[in-house]
XYZ file of C-alpha atoms in Angstrom:
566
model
C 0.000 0.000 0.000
C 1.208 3.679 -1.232
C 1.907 5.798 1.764
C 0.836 9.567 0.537
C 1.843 12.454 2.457
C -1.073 14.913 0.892
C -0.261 18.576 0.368
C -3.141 19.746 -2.106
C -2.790 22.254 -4.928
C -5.054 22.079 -7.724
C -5.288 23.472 -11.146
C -7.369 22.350 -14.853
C -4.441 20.250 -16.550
C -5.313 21.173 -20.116
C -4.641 25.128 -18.676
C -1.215 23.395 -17.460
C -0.558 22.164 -20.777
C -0.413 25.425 -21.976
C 3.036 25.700 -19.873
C 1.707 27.188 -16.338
C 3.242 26.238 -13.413
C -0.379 26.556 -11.209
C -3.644 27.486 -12.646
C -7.328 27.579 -12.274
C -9.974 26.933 -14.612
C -9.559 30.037 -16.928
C -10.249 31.604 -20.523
C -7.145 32.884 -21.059
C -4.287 30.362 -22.545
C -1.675 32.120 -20.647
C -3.032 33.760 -17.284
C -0.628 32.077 -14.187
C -3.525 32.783 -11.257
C -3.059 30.865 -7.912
C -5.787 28.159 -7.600
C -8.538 29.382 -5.125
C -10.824 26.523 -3.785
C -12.839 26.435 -0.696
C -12.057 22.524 0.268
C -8.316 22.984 -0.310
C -5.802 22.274 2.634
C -3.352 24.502 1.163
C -2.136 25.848 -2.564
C 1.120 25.473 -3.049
C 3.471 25.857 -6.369
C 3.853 22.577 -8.329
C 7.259 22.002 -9.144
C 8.803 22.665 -12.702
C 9.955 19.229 -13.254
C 6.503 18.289 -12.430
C 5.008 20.596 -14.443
C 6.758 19.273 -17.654
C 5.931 15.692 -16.787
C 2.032 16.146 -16.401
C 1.867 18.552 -19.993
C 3.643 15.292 -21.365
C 0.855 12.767 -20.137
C -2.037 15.001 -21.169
C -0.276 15.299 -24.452
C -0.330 11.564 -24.472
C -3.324 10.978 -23.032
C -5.965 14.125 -24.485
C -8.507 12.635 -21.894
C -6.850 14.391 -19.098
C -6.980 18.011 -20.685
C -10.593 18.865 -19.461
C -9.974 17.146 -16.135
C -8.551 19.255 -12.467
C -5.743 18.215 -11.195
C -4.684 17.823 -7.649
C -1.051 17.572 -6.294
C -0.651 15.099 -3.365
C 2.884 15.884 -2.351
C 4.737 12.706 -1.729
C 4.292 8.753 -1.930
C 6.665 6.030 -1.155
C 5.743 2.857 -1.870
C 6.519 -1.022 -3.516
C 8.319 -0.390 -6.392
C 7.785 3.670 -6.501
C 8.497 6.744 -5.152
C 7.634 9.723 -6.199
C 5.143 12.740 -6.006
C 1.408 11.806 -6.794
C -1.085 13.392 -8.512
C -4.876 12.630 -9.036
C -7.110 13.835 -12.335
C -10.335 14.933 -10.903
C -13.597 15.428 -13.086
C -14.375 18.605 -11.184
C -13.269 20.508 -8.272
C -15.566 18.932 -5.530
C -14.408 15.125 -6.399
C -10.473 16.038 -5.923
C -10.787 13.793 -2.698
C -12.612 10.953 -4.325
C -10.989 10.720 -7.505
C -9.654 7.281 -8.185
C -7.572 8.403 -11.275
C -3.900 9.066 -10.381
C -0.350 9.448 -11.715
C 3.171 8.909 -9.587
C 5.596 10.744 -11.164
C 9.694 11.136 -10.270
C 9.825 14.117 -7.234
C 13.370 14.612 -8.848
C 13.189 14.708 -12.402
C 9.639 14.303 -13.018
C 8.943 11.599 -15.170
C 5.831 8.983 -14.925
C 6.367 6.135 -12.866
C 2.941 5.028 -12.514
C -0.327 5.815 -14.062
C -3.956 4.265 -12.793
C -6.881 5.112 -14.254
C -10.495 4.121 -13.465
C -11.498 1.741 -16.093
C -14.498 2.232 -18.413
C -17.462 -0.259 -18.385
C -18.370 -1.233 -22.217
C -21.865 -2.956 -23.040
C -19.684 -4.058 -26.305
C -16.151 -4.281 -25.402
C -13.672 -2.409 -28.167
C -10.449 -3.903 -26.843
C -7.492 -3.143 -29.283
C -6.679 -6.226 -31.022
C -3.093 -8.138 -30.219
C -0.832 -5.521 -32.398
C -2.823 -2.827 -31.899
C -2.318 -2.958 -28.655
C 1.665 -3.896 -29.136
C 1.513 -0.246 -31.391
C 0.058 1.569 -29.353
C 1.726 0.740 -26.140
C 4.881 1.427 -27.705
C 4.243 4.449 -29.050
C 2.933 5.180 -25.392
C 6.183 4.878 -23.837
C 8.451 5.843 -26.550
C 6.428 9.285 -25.666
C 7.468 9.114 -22.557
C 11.217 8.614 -22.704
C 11.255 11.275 -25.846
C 13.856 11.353 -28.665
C 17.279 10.603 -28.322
C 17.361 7.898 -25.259
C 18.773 4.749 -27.087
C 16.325 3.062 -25.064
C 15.132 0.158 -26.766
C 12.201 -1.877 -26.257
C 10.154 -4.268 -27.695
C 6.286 -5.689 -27.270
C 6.544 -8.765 -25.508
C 3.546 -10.553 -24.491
C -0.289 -9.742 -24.800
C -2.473 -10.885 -22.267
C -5.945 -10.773 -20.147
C -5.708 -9.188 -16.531
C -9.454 -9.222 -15.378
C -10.545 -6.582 -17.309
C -7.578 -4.802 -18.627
C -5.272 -6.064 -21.593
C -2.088 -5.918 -20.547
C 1.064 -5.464 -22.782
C 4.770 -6.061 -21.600
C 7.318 -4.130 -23.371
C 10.707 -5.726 -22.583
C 13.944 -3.482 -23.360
C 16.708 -4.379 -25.700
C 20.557 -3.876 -25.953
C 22.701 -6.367 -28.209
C 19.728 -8.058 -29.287
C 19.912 -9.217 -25.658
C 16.625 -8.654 -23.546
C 17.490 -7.046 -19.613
C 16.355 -8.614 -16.486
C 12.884 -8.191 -15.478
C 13.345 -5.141 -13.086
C 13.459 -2.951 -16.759
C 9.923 -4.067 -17.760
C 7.262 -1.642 -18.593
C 3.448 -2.580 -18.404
C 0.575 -0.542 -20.117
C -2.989 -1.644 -19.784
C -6.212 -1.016 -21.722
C -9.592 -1.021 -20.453
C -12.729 -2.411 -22.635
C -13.251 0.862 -23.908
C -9.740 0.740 -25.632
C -8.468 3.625 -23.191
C -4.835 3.527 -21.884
C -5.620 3.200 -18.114
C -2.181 2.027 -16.798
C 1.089 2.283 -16.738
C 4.404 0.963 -14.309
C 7.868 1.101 -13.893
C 9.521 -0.314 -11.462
C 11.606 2.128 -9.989
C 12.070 4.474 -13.110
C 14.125 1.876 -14.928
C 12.623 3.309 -18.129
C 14.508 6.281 -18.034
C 18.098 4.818 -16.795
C 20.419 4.819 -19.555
C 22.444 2.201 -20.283
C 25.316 1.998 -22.633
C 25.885 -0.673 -24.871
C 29.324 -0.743 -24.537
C 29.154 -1.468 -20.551
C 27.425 -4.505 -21.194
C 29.204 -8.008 -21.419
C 29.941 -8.986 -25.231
C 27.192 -11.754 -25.661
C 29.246 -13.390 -28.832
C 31.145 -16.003 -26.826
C 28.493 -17.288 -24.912
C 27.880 -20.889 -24.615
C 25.024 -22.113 -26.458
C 21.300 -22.605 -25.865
C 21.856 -26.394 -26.183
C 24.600 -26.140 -23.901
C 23.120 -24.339 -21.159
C 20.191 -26.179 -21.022
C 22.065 -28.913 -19.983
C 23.982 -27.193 -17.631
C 20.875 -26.036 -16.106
C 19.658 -29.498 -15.537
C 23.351 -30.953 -14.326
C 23.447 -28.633 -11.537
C 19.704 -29.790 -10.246
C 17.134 -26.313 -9.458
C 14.618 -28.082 -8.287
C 13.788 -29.517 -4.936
C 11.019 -31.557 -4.027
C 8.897 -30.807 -1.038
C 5.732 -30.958 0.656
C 3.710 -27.485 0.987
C 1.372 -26.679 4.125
C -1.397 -24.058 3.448
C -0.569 -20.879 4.682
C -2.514 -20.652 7.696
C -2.807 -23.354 10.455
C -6.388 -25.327 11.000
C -8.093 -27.468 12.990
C -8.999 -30.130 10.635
C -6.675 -32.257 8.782
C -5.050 -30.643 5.860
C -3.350 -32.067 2.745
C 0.272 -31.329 1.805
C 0.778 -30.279 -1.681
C 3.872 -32.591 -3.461
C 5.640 -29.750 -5.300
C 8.954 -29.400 -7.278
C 10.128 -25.617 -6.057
C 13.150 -23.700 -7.096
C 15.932 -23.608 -4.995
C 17.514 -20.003 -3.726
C 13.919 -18.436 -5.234
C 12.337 -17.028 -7.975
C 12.306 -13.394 -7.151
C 14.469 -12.266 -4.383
C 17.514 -11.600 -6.162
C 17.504 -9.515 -9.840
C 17.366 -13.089 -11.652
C 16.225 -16.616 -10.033
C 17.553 -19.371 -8.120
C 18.381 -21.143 -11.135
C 20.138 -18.093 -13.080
C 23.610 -19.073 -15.251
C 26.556 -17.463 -16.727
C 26.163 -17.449 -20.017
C 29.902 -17.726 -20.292
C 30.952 -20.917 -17.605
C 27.749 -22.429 -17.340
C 27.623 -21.909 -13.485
C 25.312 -20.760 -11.209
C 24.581 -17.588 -10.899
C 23.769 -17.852 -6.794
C 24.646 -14.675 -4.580
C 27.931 -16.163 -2.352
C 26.126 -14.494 0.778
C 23.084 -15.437 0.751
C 21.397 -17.445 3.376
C 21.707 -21.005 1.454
C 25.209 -20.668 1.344
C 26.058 -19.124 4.888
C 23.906 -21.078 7.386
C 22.857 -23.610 5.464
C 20.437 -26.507 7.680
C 21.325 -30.198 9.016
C 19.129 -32.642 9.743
C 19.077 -34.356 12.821
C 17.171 -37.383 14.247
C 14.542 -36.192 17.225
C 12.737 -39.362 19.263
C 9.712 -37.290 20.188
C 7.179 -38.120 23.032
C 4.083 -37.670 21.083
C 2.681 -35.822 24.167
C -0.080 -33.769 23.540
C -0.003 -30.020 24.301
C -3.884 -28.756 24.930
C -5.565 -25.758 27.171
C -9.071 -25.279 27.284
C -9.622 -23.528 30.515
C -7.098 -21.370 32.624
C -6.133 -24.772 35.370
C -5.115 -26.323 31.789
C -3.124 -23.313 30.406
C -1.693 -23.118 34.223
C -0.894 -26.685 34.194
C 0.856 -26.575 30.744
C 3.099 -23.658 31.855
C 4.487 -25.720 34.805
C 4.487 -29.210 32.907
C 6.507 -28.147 29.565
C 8.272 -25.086 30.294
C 8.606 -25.177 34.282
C 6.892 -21.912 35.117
C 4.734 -21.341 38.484
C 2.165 -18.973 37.514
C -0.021 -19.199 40.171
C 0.389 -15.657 41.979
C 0.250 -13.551 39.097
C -2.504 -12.205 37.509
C -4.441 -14.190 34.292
C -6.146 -12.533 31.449
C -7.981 -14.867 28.291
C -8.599 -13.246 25.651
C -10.381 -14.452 22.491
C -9.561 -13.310 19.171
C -10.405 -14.388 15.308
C -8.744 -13.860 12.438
C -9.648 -13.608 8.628
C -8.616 -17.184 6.802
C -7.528 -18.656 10.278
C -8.456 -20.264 13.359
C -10.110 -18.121 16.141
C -7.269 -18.200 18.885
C -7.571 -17.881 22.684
C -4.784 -15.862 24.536
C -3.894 -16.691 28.286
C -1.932 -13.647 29.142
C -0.234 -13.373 32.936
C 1.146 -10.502 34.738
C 1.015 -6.656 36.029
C 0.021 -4.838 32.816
C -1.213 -1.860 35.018
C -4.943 -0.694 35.998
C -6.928 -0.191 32.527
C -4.829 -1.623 30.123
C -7.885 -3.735 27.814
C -6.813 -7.631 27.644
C -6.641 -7.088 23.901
C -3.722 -4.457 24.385
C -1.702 -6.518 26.562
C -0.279 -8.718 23.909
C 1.389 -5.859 22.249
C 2.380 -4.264 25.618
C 4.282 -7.663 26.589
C 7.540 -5.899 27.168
C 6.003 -2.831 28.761
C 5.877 -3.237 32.591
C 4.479 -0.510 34.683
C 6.436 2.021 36.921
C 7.262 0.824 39.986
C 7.805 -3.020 38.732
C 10.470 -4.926 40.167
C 13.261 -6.337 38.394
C 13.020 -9.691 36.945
C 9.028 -9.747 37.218
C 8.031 -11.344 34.344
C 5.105 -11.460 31.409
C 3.576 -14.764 29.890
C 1.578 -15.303 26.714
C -0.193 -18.691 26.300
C -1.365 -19.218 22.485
C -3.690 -22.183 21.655
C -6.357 -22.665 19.047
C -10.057 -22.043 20.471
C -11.752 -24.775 19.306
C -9.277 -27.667 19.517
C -7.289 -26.093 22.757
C -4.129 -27.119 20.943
C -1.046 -25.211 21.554
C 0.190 -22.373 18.964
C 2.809 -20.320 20.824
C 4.371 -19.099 24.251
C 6.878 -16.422 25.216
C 8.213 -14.498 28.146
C 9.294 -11.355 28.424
C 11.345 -9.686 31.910
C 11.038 -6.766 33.092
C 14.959 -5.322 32.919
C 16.806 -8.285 31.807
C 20.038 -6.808 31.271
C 20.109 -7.076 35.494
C 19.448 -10.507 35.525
C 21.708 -12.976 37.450
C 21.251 -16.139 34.997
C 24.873 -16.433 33.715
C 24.638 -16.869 29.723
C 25.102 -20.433 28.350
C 24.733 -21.050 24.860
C 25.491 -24.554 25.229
C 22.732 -24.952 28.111
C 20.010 -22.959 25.984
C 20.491 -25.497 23.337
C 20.624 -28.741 25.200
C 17.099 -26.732 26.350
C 15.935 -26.453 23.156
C 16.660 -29.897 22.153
C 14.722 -31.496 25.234
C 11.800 -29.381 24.479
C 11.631 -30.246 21.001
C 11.326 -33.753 22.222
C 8.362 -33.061 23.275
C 7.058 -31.006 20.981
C 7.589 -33.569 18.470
C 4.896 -36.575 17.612
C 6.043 -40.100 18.905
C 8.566 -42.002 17.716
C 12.013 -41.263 15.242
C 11.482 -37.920 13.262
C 14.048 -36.664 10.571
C 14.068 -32.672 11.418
C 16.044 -29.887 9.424
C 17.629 -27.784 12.183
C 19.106 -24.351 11.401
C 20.791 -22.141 14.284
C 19.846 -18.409 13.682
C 20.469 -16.955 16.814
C 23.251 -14.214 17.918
C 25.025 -12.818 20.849
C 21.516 -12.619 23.239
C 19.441 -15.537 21.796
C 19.472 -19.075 21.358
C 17.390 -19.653 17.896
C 16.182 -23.106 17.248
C 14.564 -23.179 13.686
C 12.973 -26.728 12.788
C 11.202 -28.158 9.924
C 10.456 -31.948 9.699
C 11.055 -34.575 6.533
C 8.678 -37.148 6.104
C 9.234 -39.763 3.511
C 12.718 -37.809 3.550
C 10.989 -34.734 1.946
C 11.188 -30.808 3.626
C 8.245 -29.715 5.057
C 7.399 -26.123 4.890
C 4.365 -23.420 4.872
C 2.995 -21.425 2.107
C 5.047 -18.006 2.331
C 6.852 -19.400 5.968
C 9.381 -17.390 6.993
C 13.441 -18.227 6.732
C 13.251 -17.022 10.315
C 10.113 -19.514 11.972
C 10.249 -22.896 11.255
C 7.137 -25.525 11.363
C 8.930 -25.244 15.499
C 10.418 -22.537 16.372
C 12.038 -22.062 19.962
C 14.031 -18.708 21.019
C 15.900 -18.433 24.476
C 16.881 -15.310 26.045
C 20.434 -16.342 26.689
C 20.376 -13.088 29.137
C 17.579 -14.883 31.717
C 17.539 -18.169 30.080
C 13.438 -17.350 29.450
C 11.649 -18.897 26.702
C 11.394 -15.750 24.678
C 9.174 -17.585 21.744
C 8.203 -20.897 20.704
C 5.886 -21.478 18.131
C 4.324 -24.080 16.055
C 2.784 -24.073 12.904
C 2.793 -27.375 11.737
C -0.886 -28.557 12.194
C -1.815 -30.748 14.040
C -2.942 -33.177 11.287
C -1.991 -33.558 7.614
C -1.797 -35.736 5.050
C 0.914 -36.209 3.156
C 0.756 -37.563 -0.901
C 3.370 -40.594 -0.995
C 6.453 -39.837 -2.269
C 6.415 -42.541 -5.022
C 3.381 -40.272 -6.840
C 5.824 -37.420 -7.603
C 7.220 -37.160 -11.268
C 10.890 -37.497 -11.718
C 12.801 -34.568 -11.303
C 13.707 -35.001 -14.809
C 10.242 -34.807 -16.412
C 9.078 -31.575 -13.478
C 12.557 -29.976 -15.221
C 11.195 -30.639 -18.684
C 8.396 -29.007 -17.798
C 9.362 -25.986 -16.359
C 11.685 -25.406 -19.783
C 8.959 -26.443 -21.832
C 6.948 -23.601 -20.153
C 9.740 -20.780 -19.775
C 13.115 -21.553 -21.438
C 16.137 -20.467 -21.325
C 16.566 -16.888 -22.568
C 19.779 -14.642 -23.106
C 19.328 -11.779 -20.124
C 21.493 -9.162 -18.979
C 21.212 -9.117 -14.715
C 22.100 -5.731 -13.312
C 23.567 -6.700 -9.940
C 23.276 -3.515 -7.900
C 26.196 -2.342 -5.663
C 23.581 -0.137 -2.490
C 26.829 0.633 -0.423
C 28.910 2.060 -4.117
C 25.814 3.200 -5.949
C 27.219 1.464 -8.929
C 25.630 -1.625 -10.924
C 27.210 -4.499 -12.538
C 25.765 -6.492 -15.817
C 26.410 -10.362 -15.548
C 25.379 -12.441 -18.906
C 23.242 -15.086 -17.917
C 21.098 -17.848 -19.282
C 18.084 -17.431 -16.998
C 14.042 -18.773 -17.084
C 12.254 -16.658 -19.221
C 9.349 -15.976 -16.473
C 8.839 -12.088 -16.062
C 6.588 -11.322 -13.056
C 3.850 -9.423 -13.409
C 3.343 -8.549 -9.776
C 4.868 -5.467 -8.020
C 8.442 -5.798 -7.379
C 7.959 -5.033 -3.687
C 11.052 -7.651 -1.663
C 9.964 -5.847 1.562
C 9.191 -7.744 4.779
C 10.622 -11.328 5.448
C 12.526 -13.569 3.255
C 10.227 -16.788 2.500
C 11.579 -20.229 3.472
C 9.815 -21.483 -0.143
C 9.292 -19.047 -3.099
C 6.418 -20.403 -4.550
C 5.690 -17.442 -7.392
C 5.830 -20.364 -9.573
C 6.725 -24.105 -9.172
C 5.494 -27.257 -10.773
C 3.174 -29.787 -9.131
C 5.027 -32.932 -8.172
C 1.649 -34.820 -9.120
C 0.453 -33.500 -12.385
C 3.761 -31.897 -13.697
C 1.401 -28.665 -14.534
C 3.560 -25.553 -14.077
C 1.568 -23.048 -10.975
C 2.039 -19.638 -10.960
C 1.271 -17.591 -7.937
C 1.322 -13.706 -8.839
């Protein structure tokens, strides 16, 4: 979601056209008066560059001439950042407006346009090269004369109810990564009504002759087979997203390894000159990469209906006496998931609501001793099954538990024990802790296959246990593994082979230049790859959490179809 900072100015963008910085609806071409409109916040100048970079849409786009325009100050957001501004039909629906264009705050140049689309009893859509035309000749009036930037109409296709064309850009007769994309829609009407680029990479020049010679490449033939020698794919089973009650079936899935989108090509990216991967040396896979352990697990169950339950769980599995402090419960549901029941102990304060207190968990109130500690129970409503605990101590920096990474661990260990269901169970283990905590991240194999949640986190596991090394406290444990699910036998999956097949037959190899950005320098560098040829059609937006599974695309394990998740 676009954060907009809104300072308002608005003027009639056909009078801007004309070349004024701020205007109101007026009869002369050439008058400059200041905007005067009851509902404004404030009228302010629009700036030059800005200026220049709305004339150019409306010269683009004559639809906007006739409309008002309002200037929203600034927007930061996946993919953009800018200044926005919205085309209103009149003066008294500047707020409610829906039409809107991002443009560069330095230099001024559309980054993103979104206009309301049109409703047609017949629809008039452009047919497949009209559309190719005109959305060329769309951005090519963007970027003016004289930018060497090349680019070509890529694919045509259906979007709900916009037709969508991808122009790709061109240097060598080599296409760039996907990051240099452009994408202009058209509603049923035949309008233009969108437009992106991610980051302005539109209007970044780039010079042929900075770019890696593609003439001694290895060939197509060649790097398909180097693709398949060096193995993308890894089977594994996929858990829906959010945990249940009922039983739930794993999906048997062939996924890329190292990811489809985190990086500027994917997982399976190589040079186009050695034929080897193309994998960033720093990145998690190759720096802390998992073992797998054998865990003989109690099979005790873990359930707290009422508070003598939740009390007798705290003092069973994680040794706590809780019986002279304070309880809350707290009930809560959640869209898509399971409605959850808090047990939440300790001083929170007078009038702090029970809902509150499980974001004030580390807030004690004045006059709290040190030491005194917080404790969040988190178990499923219905079933009473156990979701998540953690503690949280008042001051911990005084505490007189000496630290003992080797203790937290052999802690962690015996708790996964009995966290675990009965009997021998393969686990991936992966140690992500630092100085202060003990991090225990575990995800099981059954029928020796990785188990992992829809968009899970590289930093929760299907168990996750956390130790304050500083009080030896349980800071977090969590589990998201449900608590039943079947799993597809392993002998139904396709051969890795025939899932790689596939996935070539669907996107294949193609050429790319990879800009591999230096943040620290400011400076890029162009590797020559041989790369899928899958361009995303989502926002480029890598904020948030690294997932333990990209699953933008992957191929069932089952039916060999290719599933794309954008």
């Amino acid at each position: 979601m676009l954060k907009v900072k809104r300072t308002v100015s608005w003027f009639l963008s056909g009078t801007l056209a004309a070349a004024t910085v701020f205007a109101a609806p007026l009869s002369g071409a050439g008058a400059t008066t200041t905007v005067t409109v009851a509902q404004a916040q404030s009228v302010v100048a629009v700036p030059m560059h800005v200026t220049k970079g709305v004339q150019k849409l409306v010269k683009l786009l004559p639809e906007l001439s006739s409309r008002f325009v309002v200037y929203g100050g600034d927007v930061d957001g996946p993919g953009v950042s800018g200044v926005v501004v919205t085309f209103a039909q009149s003066a008294a629906e500047a707020d409610s407006s829906m039409d809107d264009a991002i443009f560069d705050g330095q230099t001024g140049e559309l980054l993103r346009l979104n206009l309301t689309p049109k409703a047609a009893t017949k629809p008039a859509y452009p047919t497949e090269q009209q559309a190719k035309a005109r959305a060329l000749a769309f951005v090519a009036g963007l970027q003016g004369t004289g930018t060497g930037n090349t680019y070509q109409a890529r694919e045509v296709y259906k979007n709900k109810d916009l037709l969508t064309v991808r122009l790709v850009r061109v240097l060598n007769n080599v296409v760039l990564d996907d990051d240099y994309d452009c994408l202009v829609s058209f509603d049923a009407s035949g309008r233009i009504v969108w437009f992106s680029t991610f980051d302005g990479r539109l209007y970044e020049k780039v010079s042929p002759s900075s770019l890696p010679s593609p003439q001694r490449v290895i060939s197509s033939e060649l790097a398909v087979r180097k693709w398949q020698e060096s193995r993308p794919l890894e089977l594994v089973y996929l858990l829906p997203i959010h945990h249940q009650s009922e039983q739930v079936e794993a999906k048997l899935a062939y996924v890329l390894k190292n990811g489809v989108i985190a990086q500027q090509h994917t997982g399976s990216a190589l040079d186009a000159f050695s034929g080897k991967r193309l994998v960033t040396a720093n990145s998690r896979a190759t720096t802390n990469p998992a073992q797998t352990i054998n865990v003989t697990g109690t099979g005790e169950k873990w359930v707290a209906q009422t508070e003598t339950q939740a009390r007798d769980l705290l003092r069973i599995l994680f040794r706590l006496e809780t019986e002279k402090l304070p309880l809350s419960v707290y009930e809560a549901s959640y869209d898509n998931g399971p409605a959850l029941r808090y047990f939440i102990w300790g001083n929170f304060g007078e009038g702090v609501p029970d809902a509150d207190k499980i974001s004030r968990m580390a807030t004690f109130p004045e006059g709290s001793t040190n030491g005194e500690q917080h404790h969040l129970l988190v178990t499923d409503a219905k079933t009473g099954e156990l979701l998540a605990f953690s503690t949280k101590v008042n001051n911990p920096q005084w505490s007189h538990v000496k630290t003992d990474k080797k203790r937290d661990r052999m802690e962690a260990d015996k708790l996964l024990k009995r966290l675990t269901p009965s009997g021998n169970n393969q686990i991936q283990i992966t140690e992500d802790g630092d100085e202060r905590y003990t991090s225990i991240i575990a995800d099981p194999l059954v029928n020796g296959i990785p188990v992992y949640g829809v968009n899970q986190s590289v930093e929760n596991g299907m168990y996750t246990i956390r130790i304050d090394s500083w009080t030896g406290t349980w800071d977090q444990v969590s589990i998201n593994k449900p608590a039943s699910v079947k799993y597809p036998a392993r002998s139904q999956a396709l051969k890795e082979q025939v899932a790689m097949t596939r996935l070539l037959q669907t996107y294949p190899l193609e050429l790319t230049y990879i800009h591999q950005p230096d943040y620290k320098k400011n400076t890029i560098t162009w590797k020559l790859g041989y790369d899928l040829s899958f361009r995303q059609t989502r926002s480029h937006c890598f904020c948030g959490g690294e997932s333990k599974v990209d699953d933008t695309f992957y191929v069932d394990a089952i039916t060999g179809k290719v599933i794309v998740n954008e």
